[in-house]
Amino acid sequence: MISAFDLFKIGIGPSSSHTIGPMVAARRFRERIAPRTDVARVTAEIFGSLAWTGRGHGTDGAIALGLLGHDPATINPDRVAGYTQALAETGQTGLPGVAFAPDRDLVFNFKELLPRHTNGMRFRAHAPDGAILDEVVCYSVGGGFVESEGEAVDAGIEAVAVPHPFDSGADLLAICAATGLTIPQVQRENERALRSDEAIDAGLDAIRDAMLACIARGLRMDGVLPGGLKVRRRARRLHETLEASRLKNSRPAHEIMDWISLFALAVNEENASGGRVVTAPTNGAAGIVPAVLRYIVDFCPGWSEERGRDYLLAAAAIGGLIKRRASISGAEVGCQGEVGSAAAMAAAGLATVLGGCPRQVANAAEIAMEHHLGMTCDPVGGLVQVPCIERNAFGANKAVAAASLALHGDGEHFVSLDQVIETMRQTGHDMQDKYKETSLGGLAVNVAAC
């Protein structure tokens, strides 16, 4: 089972695959070599998409933070710069006698690809004479998931017996039909194989609170995003404009779209600045599920904590299917795997809390994914800013439209959820590498990054 707590991870921006994953991998390597007394130096080499967009996505800093022992879920984003600067100045990792000088010991390999995934990393521990004492090759496969060479795919996901295993949308709908359970109820019963109901509720509430807190902080912040593109934050100003219109009772019919866009912009501006976000299912698409959640809280009658939990559980059921059957990695299948997946998850969650039956919920996810097929990942300057931030606003609005269309239907699918997920996988496989988070094609080369 892919748990809701596998998909929704609290961490820092700007990228789950390029920031959170490498930090996790580096921290694991630190823990692996910590008992040794013969290590004098650590080196790291990054490949493929990690190398091509690593500096813009903060991969260099993430590896440094991981080797210092920091965890994405607990690190204070406001102290990141201080930590990395101190390491650059001293080269000391905090492990006795173990040095890591980022300028010398981190290699960006732009020419070589490792066999399993484009987001490859190699960590090495060296003796004082330079001899290699230990080596680990691992991959950041999207959404903060990290797999090591020699491990099975999805090795980081706990293998447990669950009451309702499902490997396809058809399986999931068949379980719902046979048991009378809703999609979030199926996911919850499976989650119970790992946690108590109290722990599930507490964990889901923490994810919800982190998502809403990210929106709230994004609405307060102003200024220019880091990285050199000089992209100005827009969420605060748009929020002020919408509030002024509300007070004047001068509200155009499309205003609800502006609010949904606002919530997504707030999250992804926080992500772009290295703030605390929740992978949903990735950082690059982190604004969509929270934006639709906030839409439910603010604009849909009957909000309750239980509805919020059902929203996240339904989203997790769909996100888990997509990860298993295709990919949520922009470096592997393009932005359709990130924004498209997030829109499908949010649409399923919204259809659930608005009373949709399981077939309508699956239909909502299918509609949302279908209309993101073929979306490339082409970040300008290797930064998770242009076009990534606005794509989240559009993805959130598409999710609401998809849920509405599904709820106006009877759940009948012309295209099934499984068919659209498989189409996304095939499309990503056929997509040229320059359109998959390398900044070698698309907007990344047609827009000046200065």
Coordinates of C-alpha atoms in Angstrom, one line a residue:
M1 CA 0.0 0.0 0.0
I2 CA 1.1 3.6 -0.7
S3 CA -0.1 5.4 2.4
A4 CA -1.4 8.9 2.6
F5 CA 1.7 9.6 4.8
D6 CA 4.0 8.3 2.0
L7 CA 2.5 10.8 -0.5
F8 CA 1.9 13.8 1.8
K9 CA 5.3 14.7 3.4
I10 CA 6.0 18.0 5.2
G11 CA 9.3 19.4 4.0
I12 CA 10.9 22.5 2.4
G13 CA 10.9 23.9 -1.1
P14 CA 11.6 24.2 -3.9
S15 CA 11.4 20.5 -5.2
S16 CA 10.5 17.2 -3.7
S17 CA 12.6 15.2 -6.2
H18 CA 15.5 17.7 -6.3
T19 CA 15.5 19.1 -2.7
I20 CA 13.7 16.7 -0.3
G21 CA 14.9 13.5 -2.0
P22 CA 18.6 14.4 -2.1
M23 CA 18.4 15.7 1.5
V24 CA 16.9 12.4 2.6
A25 CA 19.5 10.4 0.6
A26 CA 22.4 12.4 2.0
R27 CA 21.1 12.0 5.6
R28 CA 20.8 8.3 5.1
F29 CA 24.4 8.1 3.9
R30 CA 25.5 10.1 6.9
E31 CA 23.7 7.7 9.2
R32 CA 25.3 4.8 7.4
I33 CA 28.9 6.0 7.9
A34 CA 28.4 7.5 11.3
P35 CA 29.6 4.4 13.3
R36 CA 32.9 4.3 11.3
T37 CA 36.0 6.0 12.6
D38 CA 38.1 5.7 9.4
V39 CA 36.2 8.1 7.2
A40 CA 37.9 11.4 6.5
R41 CA 35.9 12.8 3.6
V42 CA 32.6 12.4 1.9
T43 CA 31.9 13.1 -1.8
A44 CA 28.7 13.2 -3.8
E45 CA 28.0 13.1 -7.5
I46 CA 24.7 13.9 -9.1
F47 CA 23.5 12.8 -12.6
G48 CA 20.8 13.6 -15.2
S49 CA 18.0 15.9 -14.2
L50 CA 19.5 16.4 -10.8
A51 CA 22.7 17.8 -12.4
W52 CA 20.9 19.8 -15.1
T53 CA 18.5 21.7 -12.8
G54 CA 20.2 21.0 -9.5
R55 CA 21.4 24.5 -8.7
G56 CA 18.0 26.1 -9.5
H57 CA 16.2 23.4 -7.5
G58 CA 18.5 23.6 -4.5
T59 CA 20.0 20.2 -4.9
D60 CA 23.5 21.3 -3.8
G61 CA 22.2 22.9 -0.6
A62 CA 19.9 19.9 0.1
I63 CA 22.8 17.4 -0.1
A64 CA 24.8 19.7 2.2
L65 CA 21.9 19.8 4.7
G66 CA 21.5 16.1 4.6
L67 CA 25.2 15.4 5.3
L68 CA 24.9 17.8 8.2
G69 CA 22.1 15.5 9.6
H70 CA 19.1 17.7 8.9
D71 CA 15.6 16.3 8.1
P72 CA 13.3 18.0 5.6
A73 CA 10.3 17.5 7.9
T74 CA 11.9 19.3 10.9
I75 CA 14.4 21.8 9.6
N76 CA 13.7 25.5 10.1
P77 CA 13.6 27.0 6.6
D78 CA 14.8 30.4 8.0
R79 CA 18.1 28.7 9.1
V80 CA 19.0 26.9 5.9
A81 CA 21.2 29.6 4.6
G82 CA 23.2 29.8 7.8
Y83 CA 23.7 26.0 7.9
T84 CA 25.0 25.8 4.3
Q85 CA 27.2 28.9 4.6
A86 CA 28.8 27.4 7.7
L87 CA 29.5 24.2 5.9
A88 CA 31.0 26.0 3.0
E89 CA 33.3 27.9 5.3
T90 CA 34.4 25.1 7.5
G91 CA 33.8 21.9 5.6
Q92 CA 32.8 20.2 8.8
T93 CA 29.8 17.8 8.8
G94 CA 29.5 17.4 12.5
L95 CA 30.8 13.8 12.3
P96 CA 34.2 13.5 14.0
G97 CA 36.9 14.0 11.4
V98 CA 34.5 13.8 8.4
A99 CA 34.8 16.7 5.9
F100 CA 32.6 17.7 3.0
A101 CA 33.6 20.9 1.1
P102 CA 30.7 21.5 -1.4
D103 CA 32.8 23.3 -4.0
R104 CA 35.3 20.4 -4.1
D105 CA 33.3 17.4 -3.1
L106 CA 30.0 17.8 -5.0
V107 CA 30.2 16.9 -8.7
F108 CA 27.5 17.8 -11.2
N109 CA 27.8 15.1 -13.9
F110 CA 26.0 16.5 -17.0
K111 CA 27.1 13.7 -19.4
E112 CA 26.3 10.4 -17.7
L113 CA 22.9 8.9 -16.8
L114 CA 22.6 6.1 -14.2
P115 CA 20.4 3.2 -15.4
R116 CA 17.4 3.2 -13.1
H117 CA 16.2 6.8 -13.1
T118 CA 17.4 10.2 -14.3
N119 CA 17.6 11.6 -10.8
G120 CA 20.7 9.6 -9.8
M121 CA 23.2 10.2 -6.9
R122 CA 26.4 8.5 -5.8
F123 CA 27.8 9.0 -2.3
R124 CA 31.3 7.9 -1.3
A125 CA 33.2 7.8 1.9
H126 CA 36.9 8.2 1.6
A127 CA 39.9 7.3 3.8
P128 CA 42.5 9.9 4.6
D129 CA 44.6 8.7 1.6
G130 CA 41.5 9.0 -0.7
A131 CA 40.7 5.3 -0.9
I132 CA 37.0 4.6 -1.2
L133 CA 35.7 2.9 1.9
D134 CA 32.0 2.9 1.1
E135 CA 29.7 3.8 -1.8
V136 CA 25.9 4.1 -2.2
V137 CA 24.0 4.8 -5.5
C138 CA 20.4 6.0 -5.0
Y139 CA 17.7 7.7 -6.9
S140 CA 15.2 10.4 -6.1
V141 CA 12.1 9.1 -7.9
G142 CA 9.7 11.9 -7.3
G143 CA 7.6 13.1 -4.3
G144 CA 10.5 12.8 -1.9
F145 CA 10.7 9.0 -2.4
V146 CA 14.3 7.7 -2.5
E147 CA 15.4 4.2 -3.7
S148 CA 18.8 2.7 -3.4
E149 CA 20.6 0.6 -6.1
G150 CA 19.8 -3.0 -5.5
E151 CA 16.5 -2.3 -3.8
A152 CA 13.2 -3.3 -5.3
V153 CA 11.1 -0.5 -6.8
D154 CA 9.0 1.1 -4.1
A155 CA 11.3 -0.3 -1.4
G156 CA 10.7 2.8 0.7
I157 CA 7.0 2.0 1.0
E158 CA 6.1 -0.3 3.8
A159 CA 5.0 -3.7 2.7
V160 CA 2.0 -4.7 4.9
A161 CA -1.0 -6.9 4.5
V162 CA -4.1 -4.6 4.0
P163 CA -7.7 -5.6 4.0
H164 CA -8.5 -4.1 0.6
P165 CA -5.5 -4.2 -1.7
F166 CA -6.0 -2.5 -5.0
D167 CA -3.6 -2.1 -7.9
S168 CA -5.9 -0.3 -10.3
G169 CA -8.9 2.0 -10.5
A170 CA -11.0 -1.0 -11.5
D171 CA -9.9 -2.9 -8.4
L172 CA -10.8 0.1 -6.2
L173 CA -14.3 0.5 -7.7
A174 CA -14.9 -3.2 -7.4
I175 CA -14.0 -3.1 -3.7
C176 CA -16.3 -0.1 -3.2
A177 CA -19.2 -2.0 -5.0
A178 CA -18.6 -5.2 -3.1
T179 CA -18.3 -3.6 0.4
G180 CA -20.4 -0.5 0.2
L181 CA -17.4 1.5 1.3
T182 CA -16.5 4.9 -0.1
I183 CA -13.0 5.5 -1.5
P184 CA -11.7 7.3 1.6
Q185 CA -13.2 4.5 3.8
V186 CA -11.2 1.9 1.7
Q187 CA -8.1 4.0 2.1
R188 CA -8.7 4.4 5.9
E189 CA -9.2 0.7 6.4
N190 CA -5.9 0.1 4.7
E191 CA -4.1 2.8 6.7
R192 CA -5.2 0.9 9.8
A193 CA -2.7 -1.8 8.9
L194 CA 0.0 0.7 9.9
R195 CA -1.7 3.0 12.5
S196 CA -4.6 3.4 14.8
D197 CA -7.5 5.7 13.9
E198 CA -6.3 8.2 16.4
A199 CA -2.9 8.3 14.7
I200 CA -4.4 8.5 11.3
D201 CA -6.6 11.4 12.3
A202 CA -3.7 13.2 14.0
G203 CA -1.5 12.7 11.0
L204 CA -4.1 13.9 8.5
D205 CA -4.9 16.9 10.7
A206 CA -1.2 17.8 10.8
I207 CA -1.0 17.6 7.0
R208 CA -4.2 19.8 6.7
D209 CA -2.8 22.3 9.1
A210 CA 0.6 22.5 7.3
M211 CA -1.2 23.0 4.0
L212 CA -3.4 25.8 5.3
A213 CA -0.5 27.4 7.2
C214 CA 1.5 27.5 4.0
I215 CA -1.3 29.3 2.3
A216 CA -1.6 31.8 5.2
R217 CA 2.1 32.6 5.1
G218 CA 2.1 32.9 1.4
L219 CA -0.7 35.5 1.6
R220 CA 1.4 37.6 4.0
M221 CA 4.7 37.6 2.2
D222 CA 5.9 40.1 -0.4
G223 CA 9.0 40.8 -2.4
V224 CA 11.0 39.0 -5.1
L225 CA 11.6 35.3 -5.2
P226 CA 15.2 34.1 -5.0
G227 CA 17.1 32.7 -7.9
G228 CA 17.8 35.6 -10.3
L229 CA 14.6 35.7 -12.4
K230 CA 13.3 38.5 -10.3
V231 CA 9.8 37.1 -10.2
R232 CA 7.7 39.1 -7.8
R233 CA 5.3 37.5 -5.4
R234 CA 1.7 38.1 -6.5
A235 CA -0.4 36.4 -3.8
R236 CA -0.4 39.2 -1.2
R237 CA -1.4 41.9 -3.7
L238 CA -4.1 39.6 -5.3
H239 CA -5.4 38.8 -1.8
E240 CA -5.7 42.5 -1.0
T241 CA -7.5 43.2 -4.3
L242 CA -10.0 40.4 -3.7
E243 CA -10.7 41.5 -0.2
A244 CA -11.3 45.0 -1.3
S245 CA -13.8 43.8 -4.0
R246 CA -15.5 41.6 -1.4
L247 CA -16.0 44.6 1.0
K248 CA -17.4 46.7 -1.9
N249 CA -19.8 43.9 -2.8
S250 CA -18.3 44.3 -6.3
R251 CA -17.7 40.7 -7.2
P252 CA -17.5 39.3 -10.8
A253 CA -18.8 35.9 -11.6
H254 CA -15.3 34.5 -12.1
E255 CA -14.1 35.7 -8.7
I256 CA -14.2 32.2 -7.3
M257 CA -11.5 31.2 -9.8
D258 CA -9.4 34.1 -8.6
W259 CA -9.6 32.8 -5.0
I260 CA -8.7 29.3 -6.0
S261 CA -5.7 30.7 -8.1
L262 CA -4.7 32.8 -5.1
F263 CA -4.5 29.9 -2.8
A264 CA -2.3 27.9 -5.2
L265 CA -0.1 30.9 -5.9
A266 CA 0.5 31.5 -2.2
V267 CA 1.7 27.9 -1.7
N268 CA 4.0 27.8 -4.7
E269 CA 5.5 31.1 -4.0
E270 CA 6.4 29.7 -0.6
N271 CA 7.8 26.6 -2.2
A272 CA 9.9 28.7 -4.7
S273 CA 11.4 30.6 -1.7
G274 CA 12.3 27.4 0.1
G275 CA 9.5 27.6 2.6
R276 CA 7.7 24.8 4.4
V277 CA 5.2 22.9 2.1
V278 CA 3.6 19.5 1.8
T279 CA 4.4 17.3 -1.1
A280 CA 1.0 16.8 -2.8
P281 CA 2.2 14.6 -4.4
T282 CA 5.4 16.7 -5.2
N283 CA 6.7 20.2 -4.3
G284 CA 6.4 21.4 -7.9
A285 CA 2.6 20.7 -7.7
A286 CA 2.2 21.4 -4.0
G287 CA -0.3 24.2 -4.4
I288 CA -3.2 22.3 -6.0
V289 CA -4.4 20.0 -3.3
P290 CA -4.2 22.7 -0.6
A291 CA -5.9 25.3 -2.8
V292 CA -8.9 23.0 -3.4
L293 CA -8.9 22.2 0.3
R294 CA -9.0 25.9 1.2
Y295 CA -11.8 26.3 -1.4
I296 CA -13.8 23.6 0.5
V297 CA -13.2 25.3 3.8
D298 CA -14.1 28.8 2.6
F299 CA -16.7 28.3 0.0
C300 CA -18.4 24.9 0.4
P301 CA -21.1 24.5 3.1
G302 CA -20.7 21.9 5.8
W303 CA -17.0 22.0 6.5
S304 CA -15.8 19.7 9.2
E305 CA -12.5 18.1 10.2
E306 CA -13.9 14.7 9.1
R307 CA -14.6 16.1 5.6
G308 CA -11.0 17.4 5.5
R309 CA -9.7 13.9 6.4
D310 CA -11.9 12.3 3.7
Y311 CA -10.6 14.8 1.2
L312 CA -7.0 13.8 1.9
L313 CA -7.7 10.1 2.0
A314 CA -9.5 10.1 -1.3
A315 CA -6.7 12.2 -2.8
A316 CA -4.1 9.7 -1.4
A317 CA -6.0 6.7 -2.9
I318 CA -5.8 8.3 -6.4
G319 CA -2.2 9.5 -6.0
G320 CA -1.1 6.1 -4.9
L321 CA -2.6 4.6 -8.0
I322 CA -0.8 7.1 -10.2
K323 CA 2.5 6.6 -8.6
R324 CA 2.3 2.8 -8.8
R325 CA 0.9 2.6 -12.4
A326 CA 2.8 5.5 -14.0
S327 CA 4.9 8.2 -12.2
I328 CA 4.7 11.4 -10.2
S329 CA 8.1 12.5 -11.3
G330 CA 8.5 15.5 -13.6
A331 CA 12.0 14.2 -14.5
E332 CA 10.5 10.9 -15.6
V333 CA 7.2 11.8 -17.3
G334 CA 7.0 15.6 -17.5
C335 CA 4.8 18.0 -15.6
Q336 CA 1.7 15.8 -16.4
G337 CA 3.0 13.5 -13.7
E338 CA 3.2 16.4 -11.2
V339 CA 0.4 18.9 -11.9
G340 CA -1.7 16.4 -13.7
S341 CA -1.5 14.0 -10.8
A342 CA -2.2 16.7 -8.2
A343 CA -5.2 17.9 -10.1
A344 CA -6.6 14.3 -10.3
M345 CA -6.0 13.9 -6.5
A346 CA -7.7 17.2 -5.7
A347 CA -10.7 16.5 -8.1
A348 CA -11.2 13.1 -6.4
G349 CA -11.1 14.7 -3.0
L350 CA -13.5 17.5 -3.9
A351 CA -16.0 15.1 -5.5
T352 CA -15.8 12.9 -2.4
V353 CA -16.7 15.7 0.1
L354 CA -19.4 17.0 -2.2
G355 CA -21.2 13.7 -2.0
G356 CA -20.0 11.9 -5.1
C357 CA -20.3 8.1 -5.4
P358 CA -17.0 6.1 -6.0
R359 CA -17.6 6.1 -9.7
Q360 CA -18.1 9.8 -9.8
V361 CA -15.0 10.3 -7.7
A362 CA -12.9 8.2 -10.1
N363 CA -14.4 10.0 -13.1
A364 CA -13.4 13.3 -11.5
A365 CA -9.8 12.1 -11.2
E366 CA -9.8 10.8 -14.8
I367 CA -11.2 14.1 -16.2
A368 CA -8.6 16.1 -14.4
M369 CA -5.7 13.9 -15.5
E370 CA -6.9 13.6 -19.1
H371 CA -6.7 17.3 -19.6
H372 CA -3.1 17.6 -18.4
L373 CA -1.8 14.8 -20.8
G374 CA 1.4 15.8 -22.6
M375 CA 2.3 18.7 -20.3
T376 CA 6.1 19.2 -20.3
C377 CA 8.4 20.1 -17.4
D378 CA 10.5 23.0 -18.8
P379 CA 11.4 25.3 -15.8
V380 CA 13.0 28.6 -16.9
G381 CA 16.5 28.9 -15.3
G382 CA 16.0 25.5 -13.6
L383 CA 13.9 27.3 -11.0
V384 CA 10.5 26.1 -9.8
Q385 CA 8.9 29.4 -10.7
V386 CA 8.1 29.9 -14.4
P387 CA 5.8 28.3 -15.5
C388 CA 5.4 26.2 -12.4
I389 CA 3.7 28.6 -10.1
E390 CA 0.9 29.5 -12.5
R391 CA 0.5 25.9 -13.5
N392 CA -0.6 25.2 -10.0
A393 CA -3.3 27.9 -10.2
F394 CA -4.6 26.4 -13.5
G395 CA -4.4 22.9 -12.1
A396 CA -6.5 23.8 -9.1
N397 CA -9.2 25.4 -11.2
K398 CA -9.2 22.3 -13.5
A399 CA -9.6 20.1 -10.5
V400 CA -12.7 22.0 -9.4
A401 CA -14.1 21.9 -13.0
A402 CA -13.4 18.2 -13.2
A403 CA -15.2 17.4 -10.0
S404 CA -18.2 19.5 -11.0
L405 CA -18.4 17.8 -14.4
A406 CA -18.2 14.4 -12.8
L407 CA -20.9 15.2 -10.2
H408 CA -23.2 16.3 -13.0
G409 CA -22.8 12.9 -14.5
D410 CA -23.7 9.4 -13.4
G411 CA -20.2 8.1 -13.0
E412 CA -20.1 6.5 -16.4
H413 CA -16.6 6.7 -18.0
F414 CA -15.9 6.9 -21.7
V415 CA -12.2 6.9 -20.7
S416 CA -11.5 5.0 -17.5
L417 CA -9.1 6.1 -14.8
D418 CA -6.8 3.2 -15.5
Q419 CA -6.7 4.1 -19.2
V420 CA -5.8 7.7 -18.6
I421 CA -3.1 6.8 -16.1
E422 CA -1.6 4.3 -18.6
T423 CA -1.8 7.0 -21.4
M424 CA 0.1 9.4 -19.1
R425 CA 2.8 6.8 -18.5
Q426 CA 3.2 6.0 -22.3
T427 CA 3.2 9.8 -23.1
G428 CA 5.9 10.4 -20.6
H429 CA 8.0 7.5 -21.9
D430 CA 7.7 8.9 -25.4
M431 CA 8.5 12.5 -24.4
Q432 CA 11.9 13.7 -25.3
D433 CA 14.3 14.1 -22.3
K434 CA 14.7 17.9 -23.0
Y435 CA 11.1 18.3 -21.9
K436 CA 11.4 16.4 -18.6
E437 CA 12.9 18.7 -16.0
T438 CA 16.2 19.3 -17.7
S439 CA 15.7 23.0 -18.7
L440 CA 17.0 22.0 -22.1
G441 CA 13.8 22.6 -24.1
G442 CA 10.5 24.4 -24.2
L443 CA 10.1 27.6 -22.2
A444 CA 13.4 27.0 -20.6
V445 CA 15.3 27.8 -23.8
N446 CA 12.8 30.2 -25.4
V447 CA 12.6 32.6 -22.5
A448 CA 15.7 34.4 -21.4
A449 CA 16.6 33.4 -17.9
C450 CA 17.9 36.8 -16.8

